[in-house]
Coordinates of C-alpha atoms in Angstrom, one line a residue:
Chain A
X1196 CA 106.4 16.8 84.3
X1197 CA 104.7 15.1 81.3
X1198 CA 101.0 15.1 81.9
X1199 CA 98.4 13.0 80.4
X1200 CA 100.9 10.4 79.4
X1201 CA 99.1 7.4 80.9
X1202 CA 99.4 3.9 79.8
X1203 CA 98.2 0.5 81.2
X1204 CA 100.8 -1.6 79.7
X1205 CA 104.3 -1.7 78.7
X1206 CA 103.4 -2.7 75.1
X1207 CA 101.2 0.5 74.9
X1208 CA 104.0 2.6 76.3
X1209 CA 106.6 1.3 73.6
X1210 CA 104.4 2.1 70.7
X1211 CA 105.9 4.1 67.9
X1212 CA 102.9 6.1 66.9
X1213 CA 102.2 7.1 70.4
X1214 CA 99.8 10.0 69.6
X1215 CA 97.0 10.9 67.3
X1216 CA 99.1 13.4 65.3
X1217 CA 101.6 10.7 64.3
X1218 CA 98.9 8.1 63.5
X1219 CA 97.0 10.7 61.4
X1220 CA 100.2 11.7 59.6
X1221 CA 101.2 8.3 58.5
X1222 CA 97.6 7.4 57.6
X1223 CA 97.3 10.6 55.4
X1224 CA 100.7 9.8 53.6
X1225 CA 99.8 6.3 53.1
X1226 CA 96.4 7.3 51.6
X1227 CA 98.0 10.1 49.6
X1228 CA 100.6 7.7 48.1
X1229 CA 97.9 5.1 47.4
X1230 CA 95.6 7.6 45.5
X1231 CA 98.3 9.5 43.7
X1232 CA 98.8 7.1 40.7
X1233 CA 95.2 7.7 39.9
X1234 CA 94.6 11.4 40.4
X1235 CA 98.1 13.3 40.0
X1236 CA 99.5 14.6 36.8
X1237 CA 102.7 13.3 35.2
X1238 CA 104.8 16.2 36.7
X1239 CA 103.7 15.5 40.2
X1240 CA 104.2 11.8 39.7
X1241 CA 107.9 12.5 38.4
X1242 CA 108.7 14.7 41.5
X1243 CA 107.0 12.4 44.0
X1244 CA 109.0 9.4 42.6
X1245 CA 112.2 11.4 42.9
X1246 CA 111.4 12.0 46.5
X1247 CA 110.9 8.4 47.1
X1248 CA 114.2 7.3 45.6
X1249 CA 116.0 10.1 47.6
X1250 CA 114.0 9.3 50.8
X1251 CA 115.1 5.4 50.7
X1252 CA 118.8 6.8 50.2
X1253 CA 118.6 9.3 52.9
X1254 CA 117.1 6.8 55.4
X1255 CA 120.2 4.7 54.8
X1256 CA 122.4 7.8 55.2
X1257 CA 120.7 8.4 58.5
X1258 CA 121.6 5.1 59.9
X1259 CA 125.3 5.8 59.6
X1260 CA 125.5 9.5 60.1
X1261 CA 122.4 10.4 62.0
X1262 CA 122.2 7.3 64.4
X1263 CA 125.7 5.9 64.6
X1264 CA 127.4 9.2 64.4
X1265 CA 129.9 8.2 61.7
X1266 CA 130.3 11.0 59.1
X1267 CA 130.2 9.3 55.7
X1268 CA 130.4 11.2 52.4
X1269 CA 130.6 8.0 50.2
X1270 CA 126.9 7.2 49.9
X1271 CA 126.4 8.2 46.2
X1272 CA 129.0 5.4 45.5
X1273 CA 126.6 2.8 47.1
X1274 CA 123.7 4.3 44.9
X1275 CA 126.0 3.9 42.0
X1276 CA 126.6 0.3 42.7
X1277 CA 122.9 -0.2 43.1
X1278 CA 122.1 1.4 39.9
X1279 CA 124.7 -0.2 37.8
X1280 CA 124.2 -3.7 39.3
X1281 CA 120.6 -3.6 37.8
X1282 CA 121.4 -3.6 34.1
X1283 CA 124.5 -5.7 34.6
X1284 CA 122.7 -8.4 36.6
X1285 CA 119.9 -8.3 34.0
X1286 CA 122.3 -8.9 31.4
X1287 CA 123.9 -11.9 33.3
X1288 CA 120.5 -13.4 33.9
X1289 CA 119.6 -12.9 30.2
X1290 CA 122.7 -14.9 29.2
X1291 CA 121.7 -17.9 31.6
X1292 CA 118.1 -17.6 30.1
X1293 CA 116.0 -16.7 33.3
X1294 CA 112.5 -15.5 32.6
X1295 CA 112.1 -11.7 32.7
X1296 CA 109.4 -12.0 35.4
X1297 CA 111.6 -13.1 38.2
X1298 CA 114.5 -11.0 37.4
X1299 CA 113.8 -8.2 39.8
X1300 CA 113.6 -10.7 42.6
X1301 CA 117.2 -11.6 42.1
X1302 CA 118.6 -8.3 40.9
X1303 CA 117.3 -6.3 44.1
X1304 CA 118.0 -8.6 46.9
X1305 CA 121.1 -10.2 45.2
X1306 CA 122.7 -6.8 44.7
X1307 CA 121.8 -5.3 48.2
X1308 CA 124.1 -8.3 49.3
X1309 CA 126.8 -7.0 47.1
X1310 CA 126.4 -3.4 48.2
X1311 CA 126.3 -4.3 51.9
X1312 CA 129.7 -6.2 51.4
X1313 CA 131.0 -2.9 49.7
X1314 CA 129.6 -1.0 52.6
X1315 CA 131.5 -3.1 55.1
X1316 CA 134.6 -2.4 53.0
X1317 CA 134.2 1.2 53.1
X1318 CA 133.3 1.2 56.7
X1319 CA 136.5 -0.4 57.7
X1320 CA 138.3 3.0 58.2
X1321 CA 135.7 3.8 60.8
X1322 CA 137.2 1.3 63.2
X1323 CA 140.3 3.5 63.3
X1324 CA 139.4 7.0 62.5
X1325 CA 136.4 9.3 63.4
X1326 CA 134.9 12.6 62.3
X1327 CA 136.4 14.5 59.5
X1328 CA 139.2 11.8 58.8
X1329 CA 136.4 9.3 58.4
X1330 CA 134.5 11.7 56.0
X1331 CA 137.7 11.9 53.9
X1332 CA 138.3 8.2 53.8
X1333 CA 134.7 7.6 52.7
X1334 CA 134.9 10.3 50.1
X1335 CA 137.7 8.5 48.4
X1336 CA 135.4 5.6 48.2
X1337 CA 133.0 7.7 46.2
X1338 CA 135.9 8.7 43.6
X1339 CA 137.1 5.2 43.4
X1340 CA 133.8 3.8 42.4
X1341 CA 133.1 6.5 39.9
X1342 CA 136.6 5.9 38.5
X1343 CA 136.0 2.2 38.1
X1344 CA 132.6 2.8 36.4
X1345 CA 134.3 5.3 33.9
X1346 CA 137.3 3.0 33.4
X1347 CA 137.8 2.2 29.7
X1348 CA 138.6 -1.5 30.6
X1349 CA 135.4 -2.0 32.2
X1350 CA 133.3 -0.1 29.7
X1351 CA 131.8 -3.2 28.0
X1352 CA 130.1 -3.8 31.2
X1353 CA 129.5 -0.3 32.6
X1354 CA 129.2 1.7 29.5
X1355 CA 132.0 4.0 30.6
X1356 CA 131.2 7.7 30.3
X1357 CA 128.2 7.3 28.2
X1358 CA 126.2 5.2 30.7
X1359 CA 123.9 2.3 30.3
X1360 CA 120.3 1.8 29.1
X1361 CA 118.5 0.3 31.9
X1362 CA 115.6 -2.3 31.8
X1363 CA 112.0 -1.8 33.0
X1364 CA 111.3 -4.2 36.0
X1365 CA 109.1 -7.1 35.1
X1366 CA 107.5 -8.5 38.4
X1367 CA 106.0 -11.9 37.6
X1368 CA 104.9 -10.9 34.2
X1369 CA 103.7 -7.2 35.1
X1370 CA 106.0 -4.8 33.4
X1371 CA 106.4 -1.5 35.3
X1372 CA 107.1 0.6 32.2
X1373 CA 105.1 3.8 33.1
X1374 CA 106.1 6.3 35.9
X1375 CA 102.9 5.8 37.5
X1376 CA 103.6 2.1 38.0
X1377 CA 107.1 2.8 39.1
X1378 CA 105.9 5.4 41.7
X1379 CA 103.7 2.8 43.3
X1380 CA 106.5 0.3 43.6
X1381 CA 108.8 3.3 45.0
X1382 CA 106.3 4.4 47.4
X1383 CA 105.5 0.9 48.7
X1384 CA 109.3 0.2 49.1
X1385 CA 109.8 3.6 50.8
X1386 CA 107.2 2.6 53.4
X1387 CA 108.7 -0.8 53.9
X1388 CA 112.2 0.7 54.4
X1389 CA 111.2 3.5 56.8
X1390 CA 109.2 0.8 58.8
X1391 CA 112.2 -1.7 59.0
X1392 CA 114.6 0.9 60.0
X1393 CA 112.3 2.4 62.6
X1394 CA 111.9 -1.2 63.9
X1395 CA 115.6 -1.6 64.2
X1396 CA 115.7 1.3 66.6
X1397 CA 113.2 -0.2 68.8
X1398 CA 115.6 -3.1 69.5
X1399 CA 119.0 -3.8 71.0
X1400 CA 120.6 -3.4 67.7
X1401 CA 119.6 0.2 67.0
X1402 CA 120.2 1.1 70.5
X1403 CA 123.8 0.0 70.2
X1404 CA 124.3 2.2 67.1
X1405 CA 123.0 5.3 69.1
X1406 CA 125.2 4.2 72.1
X1407 CA 128.2 4.2 69.7
X1408 CA 127.3 7.7 68.7
X1409 CA 126.8 9.1 72.1
X1410 CA 129.9 7.6 73.8
X1411 CA 131.9 4.7 72.3
X1412 CA 133.9 3.7 75.3
X1413 CA 130.6 3.5 77.4
X1414 CA 129.1 1.4 74.8
X1415 CA 132.0 -1.1 74.9
X1416 CA 131.7 -1.3 78.6
X1417 CA 128.1 -2.6 78.0
X1418 CA 129.4 -5.3 75.8
X1419 CA 128.6 -3.8 72.6
X1420 CA 131.3 -4.8 70.0
X1421 CA 132.3 -1.6 68.1
X1422 CA 133.8 -3.6 65.4
X1423 CA 130.5 -5.5 64.7
X1424 CA 128.1 -2.7 65.1
X1425 CA 130.0 0.0 63.2
X1426 CA 130.2 -2.4 60.3
X1427 CA 126.8 -3.5 60.6
X1428 CA 125.7 0.1 60.5
X1429 CA 127.6 0.8 57.4
X1430 CA 126.2 -2.4 55.7
X1431 CA 122.5 -1.5 56.5
X1432 CA 123.1 2.1 55.4
X1433 CA 124.7 0.8 52.1
X1434 CA 122.0 -1.7 51.5
X1435 CA 119.3 1.2 51.7
X1436 CA 121.4 3.3 49.2
X1437 CA 121.6 0.3 47.0
X1438 CA 117.9 -0.2 46.9
X1439 CA 117.5 3.5 46.2
X1440 CA 120.1 3.0 43.2
X1441 CA 118.3 0.0 41.9
X1442 CA 115.0 1.9 41.9
X1443 CA 116.9 4.8 40.2
X1444 CA 118.0 2.5 37.4
X1445 CA 114.5 1.0 37.0
X1446 CA 112.8 4.4 37.0
X1447 CA 115.0 6.2 34.4
X1448 CA 115.8 4.7 31.0
X1449 CA 119.5 5.5 31.2
X1450 CA 122.1 6.0 34.0
X1451 CA 125.2 8.0 33.6
X1452 CA 128.2 7.9 36.0
X1453 CA 128.0 11.7 36.5
X1454 CA 124.7 11.3 38.4
X1455 CA 126.5 9.6 41.2
X1456 CA 129.3 12.1 41.9
X1457 CA 130.1 13.9 45.1
X1458 CA 127.2 16.3 44.6
X1459 CA 124.7 13.6 45.2
X1460 CA 126.5 12.5 48.3
X1461 CA 126.4 16.1 49.6
X1462 CA 122.7 16.3 48.6
X1463 CA 121.9 13.3 50.6
X1464 CA 123.8 14.8 53.7
X1465 CA 122.0 18.1 53.2
X1466 CA 118.6 16.6 53.1
X1467 CA 119.5 14.7 56.5
X1468 CA 120.8 17.8 58.2
X1469 CA 117.7 19.8 57.1
X1470 CA 115.2 17.1 58.1
X1471 CA 116.8 16.1 61.3
X1472 CA 119.6 13.6 62.0
X1473 CA 119.0 10.6 64.0
X1474 CA 115.1 10.9 63.9
X1475 CA 112.8 8.6 62.0
X1476 CA 111.0 11.4 60.2
X1477 CA 113.9 13.5 59.6
X1478 CA 114.6 12.0 56.1
X1479 CA 111.1 12.4 55.2
X1480 CA 111.1 16.3 55.9
X1481 CA 114.5 16.7 54.5
X1482 CA 113.9 15.1 51.2
X1483 CA 110.7 17.0 50.7
X1484 CA 112.7 20.1 51.1
X1485 CA 115.7 19.1 49.0
X1486 CA 113.7 17.8 46.1
X1487 CA 111.4 20.7 46.1
X1488 CA 114.2 23.4 46.0
X1489 CA 115.1 22.7 42.3
X1490 CA 111.6 22.6 41.4
X1491 CA 110.6 25.8 43.0
X1492 CA 113.5 27.4 41.4
X1493 CA 112.7 26.1 38.1
X1494 CA 109.3 27.6 38.5
X1495 CA 110.5 30.9 39.7
X1496 CA 113.0 31.2 36.8
X1497 CA 110.3 30.4 34.4
X1498 CA 108.0 33.2 35.8
X1499 CA 110.7 35.6 36.1
X1500 CA 112.7 35.2 32.9
X1501 CA 110.1 33.4 30.8
X1502 CA 112.9 30.9 29.6
X1503 CA 115.7 33.3 28.5
X1504 CA 118.6 31.2 28.0
X1505 CA 121.2 33.5 29.7
X1506 CA 119.0 33.6 32.9
X1507 CA 118.3 29.8 32.8
X1508 CA 122.0 29.0 33.1
X1509 CA 122.1 30.8 36.5
X1510 CA 119.7 28.2 37.9
X1511 CA 122.3 25.5 38.7
X1512 CA 124.6 27.8 40.7
X1513 CA 121.7 29.3 42.5
X1514 CA 120.5 26.0 43.5
X1515 CA 123.9 25.2 45.0
X1516 CA 123.7 28.4 46.9
X1517 CA 120.3 27.7 48.2
X1518 CA 121.4 24.3 49.3
X1519 CA 124.4 25.8 51.1
X1520 CA 122.3 28.5 52.8
X1521 CA 119.7 25.8 54.0
X1522 CA 122.6 23.8 55.5
X1523 CA 124.2 26.8 57.3
X1524 CA 120.7 28.0 58.4
X1525 CA 119.8 24.7 60.0
X1526 CA 123.3 24.0 61.5
X1527 CA 123.2 27.5 63.3
X1528 CA 119.6 27.8 64.4
X1529 CA 118.0 24.3 64.5
X1530 CA 120.8 21.7 64.4
X1531 CA 118.1 19.0 65.1
X1532 CA 116.3 20.0 61.9
X1533 CA 112.8 20.3 60.8
X1534 CA 111.9 17.2 62.8
X1535 CA 112.5 19.2 66.0
X1536 CA 110.4 22.0 64.8
X1537 CA 107.5 19.6 64.1
X1538 CA 108.0 17.9 67.5
X1539 CA 108.0 21.3 69.3
X1540 CA 104.7 22.1 67.4
X1541 CA 103.1 18.9 68.4
X1542 CA 104.1 19.4 72.1
X1543 CA 102.6 22.9 72.0
X1544 CA 99.5 21.6 70.6
X1545 CA 99.2 18.9 73.3
X1546 CA 99.6 21.6 76.0
X1547 CA 97.4 24.3 74.4
X1548 CA 95.7 26.3 75.6
X1549 CA 97.2 25.7 79.2
X1550 CA 100.7 26.4 78.6
X1551 CA 103.1 27.3 75.8
X1552 CA 106.2 25.6 74.6
Chain B
X449 CA 135.3 -14.1 91.9
X450 CA 137.4 -11.4 90.6
X451 CA 141.2 -11.6 91.2
X452 CA 144.0 -9.4 90.2
X453 CA 147.4 -11.0 90.2
X454 CA 150.8 -8.9 90.2
X455 CA 149.4 -6.4 87.7
X456 CA 151.9 -3.9 86.3
X457 CA 151.0 -1.1 84.0
X458 CA 153.1 1.8 82.7
X459 CA 152.4 4.7 80.3
X460 CA 156.0 5.7 79.2
X461 CA 158.1 6.4 82.1
X462 CA 155.1 6.8 84.4
X463 CA 154.5 3.4 86.3
X464 CA 150.8 3.5 87.0
X465 CA 150.6 0.1 88.7
X466 CA 153.4 -1.8 90.1
X467 CA 152.5 -5.4 91.3
X468 CA 148.9 -5.0 92.6
X469 CA 147.4 -8.3 93.8
X470 CA 144.1 -8.9 95.5
X471 CA 141.0 -10.9 95.3
X472 CA 137.5 -9.6 95.6
X473 CA 135.5 -11.9 97.8
X474 CA 132.1 -13.1 96.2
X475 CA 129.1 -11.3 97.4
X476 CA 131.1 -8.8 99.4
X477 CA 132.2 -5.1 98.9
X478 CA 135.8 -4.4 98.5
X479 CA 137.1 -0.8 98.6
X480 CA 140.1 0.6 96.7
X481 CA 141.5 3.7 98.3
X482 CA 144.5 5.9 98.0
X483 CA 145.5 9.6 97.2
X484 CA 144.9 11.1 93.7
X485 CA 147.1 9.6 91.1
X486 CA 147.5 6.4 93.2
X487 CA 146.4 4.3 90.2
X488 CA 142.8 3.4 91.4
X489 CA 141.1 4.2 88.0
X490 CA 144.1 2.7 86.1
X491 CA 143.4 -0.5 88.1
X492 CA 139.7 -0.3 87.0
X493 CA 140.7 0.2 83.4
X494 CA 142.9 -2.8 83.6
X495 CA 140.1 -4.9 85.1
X496 CA 137.3 -3.6 82.7
X497 CA 139.6 -4.0 79.6
X498 CA 140.5 -0.7 78.4
X499 CA 144.4 -1.2 79.3
X500 CA 146.2 -4.4 78.9
X501 CA 148.5 -4.9 81.8
X502 CA 152.2 -5.0 81.0
X503 CA 152.7 -7.8 83.3
X504 CA 150.3 -10.0 85.6
X505 CA 146.8 -11.2 85.1
X506 CA 143.2 -10.4 85.8
X507 CA 141.1 -13.6 86.7
X508 CA 137.4 -13.7 86.5
X509 CA 135.5 -16.8 87.8
X510 CA 138.8 -18.7 87.5
X511 CA 139.5 -17.6 83.9
X512 CA 142.3 -15.4 82.9
X513 CA 140.7 -12.4 81.0
X514 CA 143.8 -10.3 80.8
X515 CA 143.6 -10.2 77.0
X516 CA 139.9 -9.9 76.3
X517 CA 138.3 -6.8 75.0
X518 CA 136.1 -4.6 77.1
X519 CA 132.9 -5.9 75.5
X520 CA 133.8 -9.5 75.9
X521 CA 134.5 -8.9 79.6
X522 CA 131.0 -7.1 79.9
X523 CA 129.4 -10.0 78.4
X524 CA 131.0 -12.4 81.2
X525 CA 129.4 -10.3 83.7
X526 CA 131.7 -7.3 84.7
X527 CA 129.8 -4.0 84.8
X528 CA 131.2 -0.7 85.8
X529 CA 130.3 3.0 86.4
X530 CA 132.7 5.9 85.6
X531 CA 134.1 8.7 87.8
X532 CA 132.8 11.3 85.4
X533 CA 129.5 10.0 84.5
X534 CA 129.5 8.3 81.2
X535 CA 125.9 8.0 80.3
X536 CA 124.5 8.4 76.8
X537 CA 123.5 12.1 77.1
X538 CA 121.2 12.3 74.1
X539 CA 119.0 9.3 75.2
X540 CA 116.2 9.1 77.8
X541 CA 116.8 7.4 81.3
X542 CA 115.0 4.4 80.0
X543 CA 117.0 4.0 76.9
X544 CA 120.1 4.2 78.8
X545 CA 119.1 1.5 81.3
X546 CA 117.8 -0.7 78.5
X547 CA 121.3 -0.5 76.8
X548 CA 122.5 -2.2 80.1
X549 CA 120.6 -5.3 79.0
X550 CA 122.3 -5.5 75.5
X551 CA 124.4 -8.5 76.2
X552 CA 121.4 -10.6 77.7
X553 CA 119.4 -9.9 74.6
X554 CA 119.6 -12.2 71.5
X555 CA 117.8 -10.2 68.9
X556 CA 119.8 -10.2 65.6
X557 CA 119.6 -7.9 62.7
X558 CA 116.9 -9.7 60.7
X559 CA 114.4 -10.1 63.6
X560 CA 115.1 -6.4 64.6
X561 CA 114.2 -5.2 61.0
X562 CA 110.8 -7.1 61.2
X563 CA 110.3 -6.3 65.1
X564 CA 107.0 -8.2 65.5
X565 CA 107.4 -11.7 67.0
X566 CA 110.5 -12.6 68.8
X567 CA 112.2 -9.1 68.9
X568 CA 109.0 -7.6 70.3
X569 CA 108.6 -10.3 73.0
X570 CA 112.2 -9.8 74.1
X571 CA 112.0 -6.0 74.2
X572 CA 108.8 -6.1 76.3
X573 CA 110.3 -8.6 78.6
X574 CA 113.3 -6.4 79.1
X575 CA 111.1 -3.4 79.7
X576 CA 109.2 -5.3 82.4
X577 CA 112.3 -6.6 84.1
X578 CA 113.9 -3.1 84.0
X579 CA 110.8 -1.4 85.3
X580 CA 110.5 -3.9 88.1
X581 CA 114.1 -4.6 89.2
X582 CA 116.0 -1.5 88.4
X583 CA 113.8 1.7 88.2
X584 CA 111.6 0.6 91.1
X585 CA 114.7 -0.4 93.0
X586 CA 116.5 2.9 92.5
X587 CA 113.3 5.0 92.9
X588 CA 113.8 6.8 89.6
X589 CA 110.3 6.0 88.0
X590 CA 109.4 9.6 87.9
X591 CA 112.4 10.4 85.5
X592 CA 112.3 7.5 83.3
X593 CA 111.1 9.4 80.0
X594 CA 113.5 12.3 80.8
X595 CA 116.7 13.0 78.6
X596 CA 119.9 12.6 80.8
X597 CA 121.0 16.3 80.1
X598 CA 118.3 17.8 82.3
X599 CA 118.8 15.6 85.4
X600 CA 120.7 16.7 88.5
X601 CA 124.3 15.2 89.1
X602 CA 123.1 12.9 91.9
X603 CA 120.4 11.4 89.8
X604 CA 122.6 10.9 86.9
X605 CA 124.9 8.9 89.2
X606 CA 121.9 6.6 90.1
X607 CA 120.9 6.2 86.6
X608 CA 124.4 5.1 85.7
X609 CA 124.3 2.6 88.6
X610 CA 120.9 1.4 87.1
X611 CA 122.5 0.9 83.7
X612 CA 125.1 -1.2 85.4
X613 CA 122.6 -3.2 87.3
X614 CA 120.5 -3.9 84.1
X615 CA 123.4 -6.0 82.9
X616 CA 122.7 -8.1 85.8
X617 CA 126.4 -8.4 86.5
X618 CA 128.4 -10.8 88.6
X619 CA 130.9 -8.1 89.5
X620 CA 130.3 -4.3 89.7
X621 CA 133.0 -1.8 89.6
X622 CA 132.0 1.5 90.9
X623 CA 134.5 4.5 90.4
X624 CA 133.7 7.2 93.0
X625 CA 129.9 6.7 93.1
X626 CA 129.4 9.5 95.7
X627 CA 132.1 12.1 94.5
X628 CA 130.6 15.6 94.7
X629 CA 127.5 14.6 96.5
X630 CA 126.2 16.1 99.7
X631 CA 125.6 14.0 103.0
X632 CA 122.1 13.1 102.1
X633 CA 122.8 12.0 98.6
X634 CA 126.0 10.0 99.9
X635 CA 123.8 8.3 102.4
X636 CA 121.2 7.4 99.8
X637 CA 123.9 5.9 97.4
X638 CA 125.4 3.9 100.2
X639 CA 122.1 2.4 100.9
X640 CA 121.7 1.5 97.4
X641 CA 125.1 0.0 97.2
X642 CA 124.3 -2.2 100.3
X643 CA 121.1 -3.1 98.9
X644 CA 122.7 -4.2 95.5
X645 CA 125.1 -6.4 97.5
X646 CA 122.4 -7.8 99.8
X647 CA 119.5 -8.3 97.3
X648 CA 121.3 -9.2 94.3
X649 CA 124.4 -10.9 95.7
X650 CA 126.5 -8.8 93.3
X651 CA 130.4 -8.7 94.0
X652 CA 131.1 -4.9 94.5
X653 CA 134.5 -3.2 93.9
X654 CA 134.5 0.3 95.0
X655 CA 137.0 3.2 94.5
X656 CA 136.0 6.2 96.7
X657 CA 137.4 9.1 98.7
X658 CA 134.6 9.3 101.1
X659 CA 136.3 7.4 104.1
X660 CA 133.3 7.3 106.2
X661 CA 131.4 5.4 103.7
X662 CA 134.2 3.2 102.7
X663 CA 134.9 2.3 106.3
X664 CA 131.1 1.7 106.9
X665 CA 130.2 -0.5 103.8
X666 CA 133.3 -2.3 102.7
X667 CA 134.2 -5.6 104.2
X668 CA 137.9 -5.6 102.8
X669 CA 140.0 -2.5 101.7
X670 CA 142.9 -2.3 99.4
X671 CA 145.2 0.8 99.6
X672 CA 147.2 2.0 96.7
X673 CA 149.9 4.8 96.7
X674 CA 152.0 5.8 93.6
X675 CA 150.8 2.5 91.9
X676 CA 152.0 0.4 94.7
X677 CA 149.7 -1.7 97.0
X678 CA 150.8 -0.6 100.5
X679 CA 148.1 -2.3 102.5
X680 CA 145.0 -4.5 102.3
X681 CA 142.8 -6.0 105.0
X682 CA 139.6 -5.3 107.1
X683 CA 138.6 -1.5 107.6
X684 CA 139.9 -1.8 111.2
X685 CA 143.3 -3.3 110.1
X686 CA 143.7 -0.6 107.4
X687 CA 142.8 2.3 109.4
X688 CA 145.3 1.4 112.0
X689 CA 148.2 0.7 109.5
X690 CA 150.9 3.4 110.0
X691 CA 151.8 3.4 106.3
X692 CA 148.2 4.1 105.3
X693 CA 148.0 6.8 108.0
X694 CA 151.0 8.6 106.6
X695 CA 150.1 8.2 102.9
X696 CA 146.5 8.8 102.9
X697 CA 144.4 9.2 105.9
X698 CA 146.4 11.5 107.9
X699 CA 146.9 11.4 111.8
X700 CA 143.9 12.0 114.0
X701 CA 144.0 15.5 115.2

């Protein structure tokens, strides 16, 4: 029996931040993000910005893999579309002479729509195939998009193998040309994304996704159109990744096709598995770990070898091994991820000192 | 209300249904009985839309629905439960039942993303309605926050009935609602089914092997054997029918 869970109204019972720990955590994170641009050093800002971008993408991956239960390995492609559409759309808008200050307002939502449409197309196989077969189908989408970007014929627009220089966002005259400013933008958008997706799962739309994951024929019998909701899930997920991609393009000075290859898709999925699939906070915990791993390795390698070249080249393979071990560890011992560990901790705290577990 | 007219259904060489015809009277409980493999569940699947009949039609409220998908039929007001409980196991009781309300809600993607405003109003209204009409009615308020996996079998059956009721259906198909239950649980479930019919006026179609219950609560019974409809009528008529006794009921010892 759950004790002490007393509410006077249905509204109070439906709240998301339904205990003090959650409220405190969200407030602390918000305060931290608000203060960081003023107090943190450049290195921390860089790592935190990477986390923010990854986070938005993983939140998107969570919608399709974690909540709807459709295994997709093509999400790096959506990020690529997001990233590439920024310089391309900017160039188009330059050509028609739009002022710089309003370009991000068109580049971001305009191309979220593009990516959502591509997401729907990539999601089409999900209507016929499930599980591993779907993973392979979406995987091919990843290769096709990268192939198109690297294609010689499209190189005048995409830059081909050598990539593209990307503009700094200019929002109503304020140019975000430092990483500090970009971090503030990324953090704000990450909060908005998580909030919006969390809201989704408080309503019939999100519940329909979960129902499809749990038992698709049972969902149909309740009047949920699999066609509509599977594609909607892909579209939402692609749109999040596209937003992450756009921020990626704005954040870095240059984008390259190789940044969006399969390794990135796998990294997104790894973050999700480690953090906890199908849970709001899963991506948050997962991204913290996945972005920290390379940084910690960099630090340890620096300490141990002091920058010797032959040791430094081992870092990339070691990083892959650590990712692999993390995934195996969590799949075997805690398939619900860090989120579950945290939940268990909170439950134990609630009952302490009267009972354990 | 619900009418099945000359439905034929076959899988390869197996003829699952051969010319089944009956009409479920509005607001009453109609039973479908027959030995294992008689085609009862196939009939339910044809009515709820998982199978398209090879021949014949299914009518609902006077409209031919034979070619509609399951979700369209659900929207029109056909709810069902499954023989092997088909709840969403990873979710709580409350979320399962809320899913029953899916077709009655209107929240779209954009209002869902922003939540506050129309989506919130609608969700809270759904919550209130479910609490007052379904959870109270089925006496499952103590387990509303529990995940399905930890519930005993009998309660899971009851939650599945609750999910179907949350759809506020016009017709409710129950596939073996008391299979595997003991006497007491069976009596409880029978009472709930009668209450559903009396309080909500829902037309019920019931597949069941528990003859005591079927004879007690159904006003009309259809008997299937090897896909063929061998009898239909009131409980008294059916239980006296020599064909039914031979195929299914067995002679009184």
